[in-house]
CSV table of C-alpha atoms and ligand atoms in Angstrom, one decimal:
chain,number,residue,atom,x,y,z
A,446,UNK,CA,-8.7,-2.4,-11.3
A,447,UNK,CA,-5.7,-4.6,-10.6
A,448,UNK,CA,-6.0,-6.6,-7.3
A,449,UNK,CA,-5.3,-4.6,-4.2
A,450,UNK,CA,-1.5,-4.4,-3.7
A,451,UNK,CA,-1.6,-4.4,0.1
A,452,UNK,CA,-4.0,-7.4,0.3
A,453,UNK,CA,-2.0,-9.2,-2.4
A,454,UNK,CA,1.2,-9.1,-0.4
A,455,UNK,CA,-0.5,-10.4,2.6
A,456,UNK,CA,-2.3,-13.1,0.7
A,457,UNK,CA,1.1,-14.4,-0.6
A,458,UNK,CA,3.1,-14.2,2.5
A,459,UNK,CA,0.4,-15.5,4.9
A,460,UNK,CA,-0.4,-18.3,2.5
A,461,UNK,CA,3.3,-19.2,2.4
A,462,UNK,CA,3.2,-19.6,6.2
A,463,UNK,CA,-0.1,-21.5,6.2
A,464,UNK,CA,-0.7,-25.3,6.3
A,465,UNK,CA,-2.1,-26.4,2.9
A,466,UNK,CA,-2.9,-24.8,-0.4
A,467,UNK,CA,-4.4,-21.4,-1.0
A,468,UNK,CA,-5.7,-20.3,-4.4
A,469,UNK,CA,-5.5,-16.5,-4.7
A,470,UNK,CA,-7.7,-14.9,-7.3
A,471,UNK,CA,-7.1,-11.4,-8.8
A,472,UNK,CA,-3.7,-11.2,-7.3
A,473,UNK,CA,-1.9,-7.9,-8.2
A,474,UNK,CA,0.4,-8.6,-11.1
A,475,UNK,CA,2.8,-5.7,-10.5
A,476,UNK,CA,6.5,-6.0,-9.7
A,477,UNK,CA,6.1,-5.4,-6.0
A,478,UNK,CA,3.9,-8.4,-5.4
A,479,UNK,CA,6.1,-10.4,-7.8
A,480,UNK,CA,8.9,-9.8,-5.3
A,481,UNK,CA,6.8,-11.3,-2.5
A,482,UNK,CA,6.0,-14.3,-4.6
A,483,UNK,CA,9.7,-14.8,-5.4
A,484,UNK,CA,10.6,-14.5,-1.8
A,485,UNK,CA,7.9,-17.0,-0.8
A,486,UNK,CA,9.3,-19.4,-3.3
A,487,UNK,CA,12.9,-19.0,-2.2
A,488,UNK,CA,11.8,-19.7,1.4
A,489,UNK,CA,10.2,-23.0,0.3
A,490,UNK,CA,6.6,-22.2,-0.5
A,491,UNK,CA,5.1,-23.7,-3.7
A,492,UNK,CA,4.1,-20.9,-6.1
A,493,UNK,CA,2.5,-21.5,-9.4
A,494,UNK,CA,0.0,-19.9,-11.7
A,495,UNK,CA,-3.3,-21.9,-12.1
A,496,UNK,CA,-5.3,-20.3,-15.0
A,497,UNK,CA,-5.7,-16.7,-14.0
A,498,UNK,CA,-5.1,-17.5,-10.3
A,499,UNK,CA,-2.1,-18.2,-8.2
A,500,UNK,CA,-1.7,-21.4,-6.2
A,501,UNK,CA,0.4,-21.2,-3.1
A,502,UNK,CA,1.4,-24.2,-1.1
A,503,UNK,CA,2.6,-23.3,2.4
A,504,UNK,CA,6.1,-23.9,3.5
A,505,UNK,CA,6.5,-27.3,5.2
A,506,UNK,CA,8.4,-26.9,8.5
A,507,UNK,CA,10.7,-23.9,8.9
A,508,UNK,CA,11.5,-21.6,5.9
A,509,UNK,CA,14.5,-22.5,3.9
A,510,UNK,CA,17.5,-20.4,4.8
A,511,UNK,CA,17.7,-18.0,1.9
A,512,UNK,CA,20.8,-16.1,0.7
A,513,UNK,CA,19.9,-12.6,-0.4
A,514,UNK,CA,16.3,-11.8,-1.2
A,515,UNK,CA,15.9,-8.8,-3.6
A,516,UNK,CA,12.8,-6.9,-2.6
A,517,UNK,CA,13.2,-4.5,-5.5
A,518,UNK,CA,11.2,-1.3,-4.8
A,519,UNK,CA,8.8,-3.0,-2.4
A,520,UNK,CA,8.8,-1.8,1.2
A,521,UNK,CA,5.9,-4.0,2.1
A,522,UNK,CA,7.8,-7.1,1.0
A,523,UNK,CA,10.9,-6.2,3.0
A,524,UNK,CA,9.1,-5.2,6.2
A,525,UNK,CA,6.8,-8.1,6.2
A,526,UNK,CA,9.6,-10.5,5.5
A,527,UNK,CA,11.6,-9.1,8.5
A,528,UNK,CA,8.7,-10.2,10.7
A,529,UNK,CA,8.1,-13.5,8.9
A,530,UNK,CA,11.7,-14.6,9.2
A,531,UNK,CA,12.4,-13.2,12.7
A,532,UNK,CA,11.6,-16.3,14.7
A,533,UNK,CA,11.9,-18.9,11.9
A,534,UNK,CA,14.6,-18.2,9.3
A,535,UNK,CA,17.6,-16.3,8.0
A,536,UNK,CA,18.3,-14.1,4.9
A,537,UNK,CA,19.7,-10.8,3.8
A,538,UNK,CA,16.9,-8.5,2.6
A,539,UNK,CA,18.0,-6.0,0.0
A,540,UNK,CA,16.3,-3.7,-2.6
A,541,UNK,CA,16.8,-1.0,-5.2
A,542,UNK,CA,18.3,2.4,-4.5
A,543,UNK,CA,15.0,3.9,-3.4
A,544,UNK,CA,14.2,1.0,-1.0
A,545,UNK,CA,17.7,1.3,0.4
A,546,UNK,CA,16.8,4.8,1.5
A,547,UNK,CA,13.7,3.9,3.5
A,548,UNK,CA,13.5,3.4,7.2
A,549,UNK,CA,13.9,-0.3,8.3
A,550,UNK,CA,15.2,0.2,11.9
A,551,UNK,CA,11.6,1.0,13.0
A,552,UNK,CA,10.9,-2.7,12.3
A,553,UNK,CA,14.2,-4.2,13.4
A,554,UNK,CA,14.3,-2.6,16.8
A,555,UNK,CA,11.0,-4.0,18.2
A,556,UNK,CA,11.8,-7.4,16.6
A,557,UNK,CA,15.1,-7.4,18.6
A,558,UNK,CA,13.0,-6.7,21.7
A,559,UNK,CA,11.2,-10.0,20.9
A,560,UNK,CA,14.5,-11.8,20.8
A,561,UNK,CA,15.1,-11.8,17.1
A,562,UNK,CA,18.5,-11.2,15.5
A,563,UNK,CA,17.7,-8.6,12.9
A,564,UNK,CA,20.2,-5.8,11.9
A,565,UNK,CA,19.8,-2.9,9.5
A,566,UNK,CA,22.7,-0.7,8.4
A,567,UNK,CA,24.0,1.9,10.9
A,568,UNK,CA,21.8,4.4,9.1
A,569,UNK,CA,18.8,2.1,9.8
A,570,UNK,CA,18.2,1.1,6.2
A,571,UNK,CA,18.6,-2.0,4.0
A,572,UNK,CA,20.3,-4.3,3.5
A,573,UNK,CA,18.8,-6.0,6.5
A,574,UNK,CA,20.3,-9.1,7.9
A,575,UNK,CA,18.1,-11.7,9.6
A,576,UNK,CA,19.8,-14.6,11.4
A,577,UNK,CA,18.3,-17.5,13.1
A,578,UNK,CA,17.1,-16.4,16.5
A,579,UNK,CA,19.1,-18.1,19.3
A,580,UNK,CA,16.0,-18.8,21.4
A,581,UNK,CA,12.2,-18.8,20.7
A,582,UNK,CA,10.8,-15.2,20.4
A,583,UNK,CA,8.8,-13.8,23.2
A,584,UNK,CA,5.7,-11.6,22.8
A,585,UNK,CA,5.9,-7.9,23.6
A,586,UNK,CA,3.4,-5.1,24.1
A,587,UNK,CA,4.5,-2.5,21.7
A,588,UNK,CA,3.3,1.1,21.1
A,589,UNK,CA,4.1,2.1,17.5
A,590,UNK,CA,5.6,5.6,17.2
A,591,UNK,CA,3.8,6.0,13.8
A,592,UNK,CA,0.6,4.4,12.5
A,593,UNK,CA,2.3,2.0,10.1
A,594,UNK,CA,0.4,-1.1,8.9
A,595,UNK,CA,3.7,-2.5,7.6
A,596,UNK,CA,5.4,-2.3,11.0
A,597,UNK,CA,2.2,-3.7,12.7
A,598,UNK,CA,2.1,-6.6,10.2
A,599,UNK,CA,5.8,-7.5,10.7
A,600,UNK,CA,5.3,-7.7,14.4
A,601,UNK,CA,2.1,-9.8,14.1
A,602,UNK,CA,3.9,-12.2,11.8
A,603,UNK,CA,6.7,-12.6,14.3
A,604,UNK,CA,4.2,-12.9,17.1
A,605,UNK,CA,2.7,-16.0,15.4
A,606,UNK,CA,5.9,-17.7,16.4
A,607,UNK,CA,6.5,-16.2,19.8
A,608,UNK,CA,5.8,-17.3,23.4
A,609,UNK,CA,3.0,-15.4,25.0
A,610,UNK,CA,1.0,-12.5,23.5
A,611,UNK,CA,2.3,-10.0,21.0
A,612,UNK,CA,0.3,-6.8,21.2
A,613,UNK,CA,0.8,-3.9,18.7
A,614,UNK,CA,-0.8,-0.5,19.6
A,615,UNK,CA,-1.2,2.3,17.0
A,616,UNK,CA,-1.6,6.0,17.7
A,617,UNK,CA,-4.3,6.1,14.9
A,618,UNK,CA,-6.2,3.3,13.1
A,619,UNK,CA,-4.3,2.0,10.1
A,620,UNK,CA,-5.2,-0.5,7.4
A,621,UNK,CA,-6.4,-3.8,9.0
A,622,UNK,CA,-5.9,-6.3,6.1
A,623,UNK,CA,-3.4,-8.3,8.1
A,624,UNK,CA,-5.7,-8.8,11.1
A,625,UNK,CA,-8.6,-9.8,8.8
A,626,UNK,CA,-6.6,-12.4,7.0
A,627,UNK,CA,-4.9,-13.8,10.1
A,628,UNK,CA,-8.3,-14.2,11.6
A,629,UNK,CA,-9.6,-15.9,8.5
A,630,UNK,CA,-6.6,-18.3,8.5
A,631,UNK,CA,-7.4,-19.3,12.1
A,632,UNK,CA,-4.8,-17.3,14.1
A,633,UNK,CA,-5.6,-16.6,17.7
A,634,UNK,CA,-6.0,-12.9,17.4
A,635,UNK,CA,-7.9,-10.0,19.1
A,636,UNK,CA,-8.2,-6.8,17.3
A,637,UNK,CA,-9.7,-3.4,17.8
A,638,UNK,CA,-9.2,0.0,16.0
A,639,UNK,CA,-6.0,0.8,17.9
A,640,UNK,CA,-4.7,-2.5,19.1
A,641,UNK,CA,-4.1,-6.0,17.6
A,642,UNK,CA,-2.8,-8.9,19.6
A,643,UNK,CA,-1.8,-12.5,18.5
A,644,UNK,CA,-0.7,-15.6,20.2
A,645,UNK,CA,1.4,-18.4,18.8
A,646,UNK,CA,-0.7,-19.9,16.0
A,647,UNK,CA,-0.5,-22.2,13.0
A,648,UNK,CA,-2.3,-20.7,10.0
A,649,UNK,CA,-4.6,-22.8,7.9
A,650,UNK,CA,-4.7,-22.2,4.1
A,651,UNK,CA,-7.9,-20.7,2.6
A,652,UNK,CA,-9.3,-22.6,-0.4
A,653,UNK,CA,-10.1,-19.5,-2.4
A,654,UNK,CA,-9.0,-16.0,-1.5
A,655,UNK,CA,-10.5,-13.3,-3.7
A,656,UNK,CA,-8.6,-10.0,-3.8
A,657,UNK,CA,-10.7,-6.9,-4.4
A,658,UNK,CA,-9.7,-4.2,-6.9
A,659,UNK,CA,-7.2,-1.7,-5.6
A,660,UNK,CA,-9.0,1.3,-4.3
A,661,UNK,CA,-5.7,3.3,-4.3
A,662,UNK,CA,-5.3,2.6,-8.0
A,663,UNK,CA,-9.0,3.5,-8.5
A,664,UNK,CA,-8.4,6.9,-6.8
A,665,UNK,CA,-6.4,8.2,-9.7
A,666,UNK,CA,-9.1,7.3,-12.2
A,667,UNK,CA,-11.9,8.7,-10.0
A,668,UNK,CA,-10.0,12.0,-9.5
A,669,UNK,CA,-9.3,12.4,-13.2
A,670,UNK,CA,-13.0,11.7,-14.0
A,671,UNK,CA,-14.1,14.2,-11.4
A,672,UNK,CA,-11.8,16.8,-13.1
A,673,UNK,CA,-13.3,16.1,-16.5
A,674,UNK,CA,-16.6,17.8,-17.4
A,675,UNK,CA,-19.3,15.5,-18.8
A,676,UNK,CA,-17.4,12.3,-17.9
A,677,UNK,CA,-19.0,9.3,-16.2
A,678,UNK,CA,-17.0,6.5,-14.9
A,679,UNK,CA,-17.9,3.3,-13.0
A,680,UNK,CA,-15.3,1.1,-11.4
A,681,UNK,CA,-16.6,-2.3,-10.3
A,682,UNK,CA,-15.4,-4.4,-7.4
A,683,UNK,CA,-13.0,-2.1,-5.6
A,684,UNK,CA,-12.0,-2.6,-2.0
A,685,UNK,CA,-14.2,-0.6,0.4
A,686,UNK,CA,-12.5,-1.3,3.7
A,687,UNK,CA,-13.1,1.7,5.9
A,688,UNK,CA,-9.4,1.7,6.9
A,689,UNK,CA,-8.5,2.3,3.2
A,690,UNK,CA,-11.3,4.2,1.5
A,691,UNK,CA,-11.2,7.6,3.2
A,692,UNK,CA,-10.2,9.1,-0.1
A,693,UNK,CA,-13.7,8.4,-1.5
A,694,UNK,CA,-15.2,10.4,1.4
A,695,UNK,CA,-12.7,13.2,0.8
A,696,UNK,CA,-13.8,13.4,-2.8
A,697,UNK,CA,-17.4,13.6,-1.8
A,698,UNK,CA,-16.5,16.3,0.7
A,699,UNK,CA,-14.9,18.2,-2.2
A,700,UNK,CA,-18.3,18.1,-4.0
A,701,UNK,CA,-17.5,15.3,-6.5
A,702,UNK,CA,-20.6,13.4,-7.6
A,703,UNK,CA,-19.3,10.0,-6.4
A,704,UNK,CA,-21.7,7.3,-5.4
A,705,UNK,CA,-21.2,3.9,-3.9
A,706,UNK,CA,-23.3,0.9,-4.8
A,707,UNK,CA,-23.4,-2.9,-4.4
A,708,UNK,CA,-21.7,-2.9,-1.1
A,709,UNK,CA,-20.8,-6.4,0.0
A,710,UNK,CA,-18.1,-8.4,1.8
A,711,UNK,CA,-16.2,-11.2,0.1
A,712,UNK,CA,-12.7,-12.5,0.6
A,713,UNK,CA,-12.8,-11.2,4.2
A,714,UNK,CA,-12.8,-7.6,2.8
A,715,UNK,CA,-15.6,-5.1,2.1
A,716,UNK,CA,-16.0,-4.1,-1.5
A,717,UNK,CA,-18.2,-2.0,-3.7
A,718,UNK,CA,-18.8,-0.5,-7.1
A,719,UNK,CA,-18.0,3.2,-7.4
A,720,UNK,CA,-19.5,5.6,-9.9
A,721,UNK,CA,-18.4,9.2,-10.5
A,722,UNK,CA,-19.7,11.9,-12.8
A,723,UNK,CA,-17.4,14.8,-13.7
A,724,UNK,CA,-18.1,18.5,-13.9
A,725,UNK,CA,-19.4,19.2,-10.4
A,726,UNK,CA,-18.2,22.4,-8.7
A,727,UNK,CA,-15.3,21.3,-6.5
A,728,UNK,CA,-14.1,23.2,-3.4
A,729,UNK,CA,-11.1,22.4,-1.2
A,730,UNK,CA,-11.0,21.7,2.5
A,731,UNK,CA,-8.4,20.6,5.1
A,732,UNK,CA,-7.9,16.9,5.6
A,733,UNK,CA,-8.3,15.8,9.1
A,734,UNK,CA,-4.9,14.4,10.3
A,735,UNK,CA,-6.8,11.6,11.9
A,736,UNK,CA,-7.9,10.4,8.4
A,737,UNK,CA,-4.4,10.5,7.0
A,738,UNK,CA,-3.4,6.9,7.5
A,739,UNK,CA,-6.7,5.8,5.8
A,740,UNK,CA,-5.9,7.7,2.6
A,741,UNK,CA,-2.1,8.0,2.8
A,742,UNK,CA,-1.5,6.4,-0.6
A,743,UNK,CA,-4.2,8.5,-2.2
A,744,UNK,CA,-2.8,11.9,-1.3
A,745,UNK,CA,-1.1,12.3,-4.7
A,746,UNK,CA,-4.5,11.7,-6.5
A,747,UNK,CA,-6.3,14.1,-4.1
A,748,UNK,CA,-3.7,16.8,-4.6
A,749,UNK,CA,-4.1,16.6,-8.4
A,750,UNK,CA,-7.9,17.1,-7.9
A,751,UNK,CA,-7.3,19.9,-5.4
A,752,UNK,CA,-5.4,21.8,-8.1
A,753,UNK,CA,-8.7,22.3,-10.0
A,754,UNK,CA,-10.9,22.8,-7.0
A,755,UNK,CA,-11.6,26.2,-5.6
A,756,UNK,CA,-9.8,27.3,-2.4
A,757,UNK,CA,-7.0,25.9,-0.2
A,758,UNK,CA,-6.4,22.2,0.3
A,759,UNK,CA,-4.3,21.6,3.4
A,760,UNK,CA,-2.8,18.3,4.4
A,761,UNK,CA,-1.4,18.0,8.0
A,762,UNK,CA,-0.1,15.0,10.0
A,763,UNK,CA,1.4,13.4,6.8
A,764,UNK,CA,5.1,13.4,7.6
A,765,UNK,CA,5.1,9.6,6.7
A,766,UNK,CA,4.8,10.8,3.1
A,767,UNK,CA,8.5,11.6,3.2
A,768,UNK,CA,9.3,7.9,3.7
A,769,UNK,CA,7.4,6.4,0.7
A,770,UNK,CA,8.8,5.3,-2.7
A,771,UNK,CA,9.9,9.0,-3.0
A,772,UNK,CA,9.8,11.9,-0.6
A,773,UNK,CA,6.2,12.4,-1.6
A,774,UNK,CA,5.9,15.9,0.0
A,775,UNK,CA,8.7,17.0,-2.2
A,776,UNK,CA,7.7,15.2,-5.3
A,777,UNK,CA,4.0,16.2,-5.2
A,778,UNK,CA,5.0,19.8,-4.7
A,779,UNK,CA,7.5,19.6,-7.6
A,780,UNK,CA,4.9,18.1,-9.9
A,781,UNK,CA,2.1,20.6,-9.0
A,782,UNK,CA,4.6,23.5,-9.5
A,783,UNK,CA,5.4,22.2,-12.9
A,784,UNK,CA,1.7,22.6,-13.8
A,785,UNK,CA,1.8,26.1,-12.5
A,786,UNK,CA,-0.2,25.3,-9.3
A,787,UNK,CA,0.5,27.4,-6.2
A,788,UNK,CA,1.7,24.9,-3.6
A,789,UNK,CA,3.8,25.0,-0.4
A,790,UNK,CA,5.5,22.1,1.5
A,791,UNK,CA,5.1,22.2,5.2
A,792,UNK,CA,6.9,20.1,7.8
A,793,UNK,CA,4.1,17.5,8.0
A,794,UNK,CA,2.2,18.0,4.7
A,795,UNK,CA,1.4,20.6,2.1
A,796,UNK,CA,-0.9,23.4,1.1
A,797,UNK,CA,-2.4,23.5,-2.4
A,798,UNK,CA,-4.0,26.7,-3.7
A,799,UNK,CA,-6.6,25.4,-6.2
A,800,UNK,CA,-8.7,26.8,-8.9
A,801,UNK,CA,-6.2,28.6,-11.2
A,802,UNK,CA,-5.8,27.4,-14.8
A,803,UNK,CA,-3.3,24.6,-15.2
A,804,UNK,CA,-0.3,25.0,-17.5
A,805,UNK,CA,0.8,21.6,-18.7
A,806,UNK,CA,4.6,21.1,-19.1
A,807,UNK,CA,5.9,19.1,-22.1
A,808,UNK,CA,7.4,16.4,-19.9
A,809,UNK,CA,7.5,15.4,-16.2
A,810,UNK,CA,9.5,12.9,-14.1
A,811,UNK,CA,8.0,10.3,-11.8
A,812,UNK,CA,11.2,10.3,-9.6
A,813,UNK,CA,10.8,6.5,-9.8
A,814,UNK,CA,7.5,6.7,-7.8
A,815,UNK,CA,4.5,4.9,-9.3
A,816,UNK,CA,2.0,7.1,-7.6
A,817,UNK,CA,3.7,10.3,-8.8
A,818,UNK,CA,3.5,8.9,-12.4
A,819,UNK,CA,-0.2,8.2,-12.0
A,820,UNK,CA,-0.7,11.7,-10.4
A,821,UNK,CA,0.9,13.2,-13.5
A,822,UNK,CA,-1.7,11.4,-15.7
A,823,UNK,CA,-4.5,12.9,-13.6
A,824,UNK,CA,-3.1,16.4,-14.0
A,825,UNK,CA,-2.8,15.9,-17.8
A,826,UNK,CA,-6.5,15.0,-18.0
A,827,UNK,CA,-7.3,18.0,-15.7
A,828,UNK,CA,-5.2,20.3,-17.9
A,829,UNK,CA,-6.7,18.7,-21.1
A,830,UNK,CA,-3.2,18.6,-22.6
A,831,UNK,CA,-0.9,15.8,-23.5
A,832,UNK,CA,2.3,15.5,-21.5
A,833,UNK,CA,5.2,13.0,-21.6
A,834,UNK,CA,5.7,11.0,-18.4
A,835,UNK,CA,9.4,10.1,-18.2
A,836,UNK,CA,10.6,7.0,-16.3
A,837,UNK,CA,7.0,5.7,-16.3
A,838,UNK,CA,8.1,2.1,-16.0
A,839,UNK,CA,7.8,2.4,-12.2
A,840,UNK,CA,4.0,2.5,-12.6
A,841,UNK,CA,4.3,-1.2,-13.2
A,842,UNK,CA,5.3,-1.8,-9.6
A,843,UNK,CA,1.6,-1.6,-8.7
A,844,UNK,CA,-0.3,-1.3,-12.0
A,845,UNK,CA,1.3,-3.1,-15.0
A,846,UNK,CA,-1.7,-2.4,-17.4
A,847,UNK,CA,-2.0,1.2,-16.4
A,848,UNK,CA,-1.5,2.8,-19.9
A,849,UNK,CA,-4.2,0.7,-21.6
A,850,UNK,CA,-6.6,1.1,-18.7
A,851,UNK,CA,-6.1,4.8,-18.8
A,852,UNK,CA,-6.6,5.0,-22.5
A,853,UNK,CA,-9.7,2.9,-22.2
A,854,UNK,CA,-11.1,5.2,-19.5
A,855,UNK,CA,-10.1,8.6,-20.9
A,856,UNK,CA,-9.1,8.4,-24.5
A,857,UNK,CA,-12.0,6.5,-26.0
A,858,UNK,CA,-12.2,7.5,-29.6
A,859,UNK,CA,-8.8,9.3,-29.4
A,860,UNK,CA,-5.4,7.9,-30.1
A,861,UNK,CA,-3.6,6.9,-26.9
A,862,UNK,CA,-0.2,8.6,-26.7
B,2357,S3P,C1,1.1,-0.4,3.2
B,2357,S3P,C2,1.0,0.4,4.3
B,2357,S3P,C3,1.4,1.9,4.1
B,2357,S3P,C4,1.2,2.3,2.7
B,2357,S3P,C5,1.9,1.4,1.8
B,2357,S3P,C6,1.4,0.0,1.9
B,2357,S3P,C7,0.8,-1.9,3.5
B,2357,S3P,O1,2.7,2.1,4.6
B,2357,S3P,O2,1.7,3.6,2.5
B,2357,S3P,O3,1.8,1.8,0.4
B,2357,S3P,O4,0.5,-2.6,2.6
B,2357,S3P,O5,0.8,-2.2,4.7
B,2357,S3P,P1,3.1,2.2,6.1
B,2357,S3P,O6,2.8,0.9,6.8
B,2357,S3P,O7,4.5,2.5,6.1
B,2357,S3P,O8,2.2,3.3,6.7
């Protein structure tokens, strides 16, 4: 799998802030992380490829004042940069049409409470203007209204440069990659499942930072294999951080023959090899809303699998899906309906009625959302019928080699379309 996208963004942006040189191995090569790399370079970090790795030399002194930084489709780049710049720099952060629709005020508002000069548009969206803060930032104790790792990360990055303690509390545990890396880079940090606090700290580079394979990319391959009788697929070296890997447990709960081996910790992140055999009898269940943040990016893959499992698959507590690269409640429902699956959107999730035969349409749209594109590929495997995925370039935001990897996994001996 490509390097984990979430961890890759953090590796780049934290290495840009750190003193010294960090070599990042298995960095995600998609367009989203490329946006973070370009941003780091425009703020004064040294960024260059070194064989298959990326060498990042931390910014000396304060970040360069940048003009406009184009974050493309990448919400993680934009939100983390808001926090990174809040106490140290200035720039206008902009992005593509989809990113311009996503909520940014949720990050700007607590940053202003810390004393930053950060303004979104009146609608609370990008472009976001960050000006040099008139005074040093001050730490706050902040209770996030939603369990967002991007919001938490932005505030922690600002907190590295603030007087006093910056504490961020979450209503539910969310991915903890930022806290792990901050700790590894020597930040003064205390973290527990629902609260992370930092004090002003100077980060130190890490000589070699290994990024695990992306478990959220793997989820699409695993769900397709689970839906394909007689298949057997092993994916080595994927992230197995408990705050990210709840989808693997959900698949097991559905009856998939999924096993975890070679569990280890490297690069400050747990990782494992995952094997799945297709053809087990699958039955649906209701996702526990408490688990949603730990599998939020994997709901498209799980919904595709739910289409072929018996019974009802209910997702609740997932209103955040509406603020992703597309309104994922709407786009998942639309895609499943195109395959003839009974599905209903609810206010905070959806209900899939699984088990009926799939009817593959000739072509589907991704709505510009990489995970909807990969979900369509899972449904095509489950329906055992070729489909055309229109506007599939967006898959390159997280998984540039997707087509070849998919053909390698599922079309061995057949001609990839
Ligand atoms: C991410 C956090 C999640 C996730 C997104 C990546 C991150 O978003 O959906 O794909 O890297 O921190 P939120 O922080 O908005 O929940």
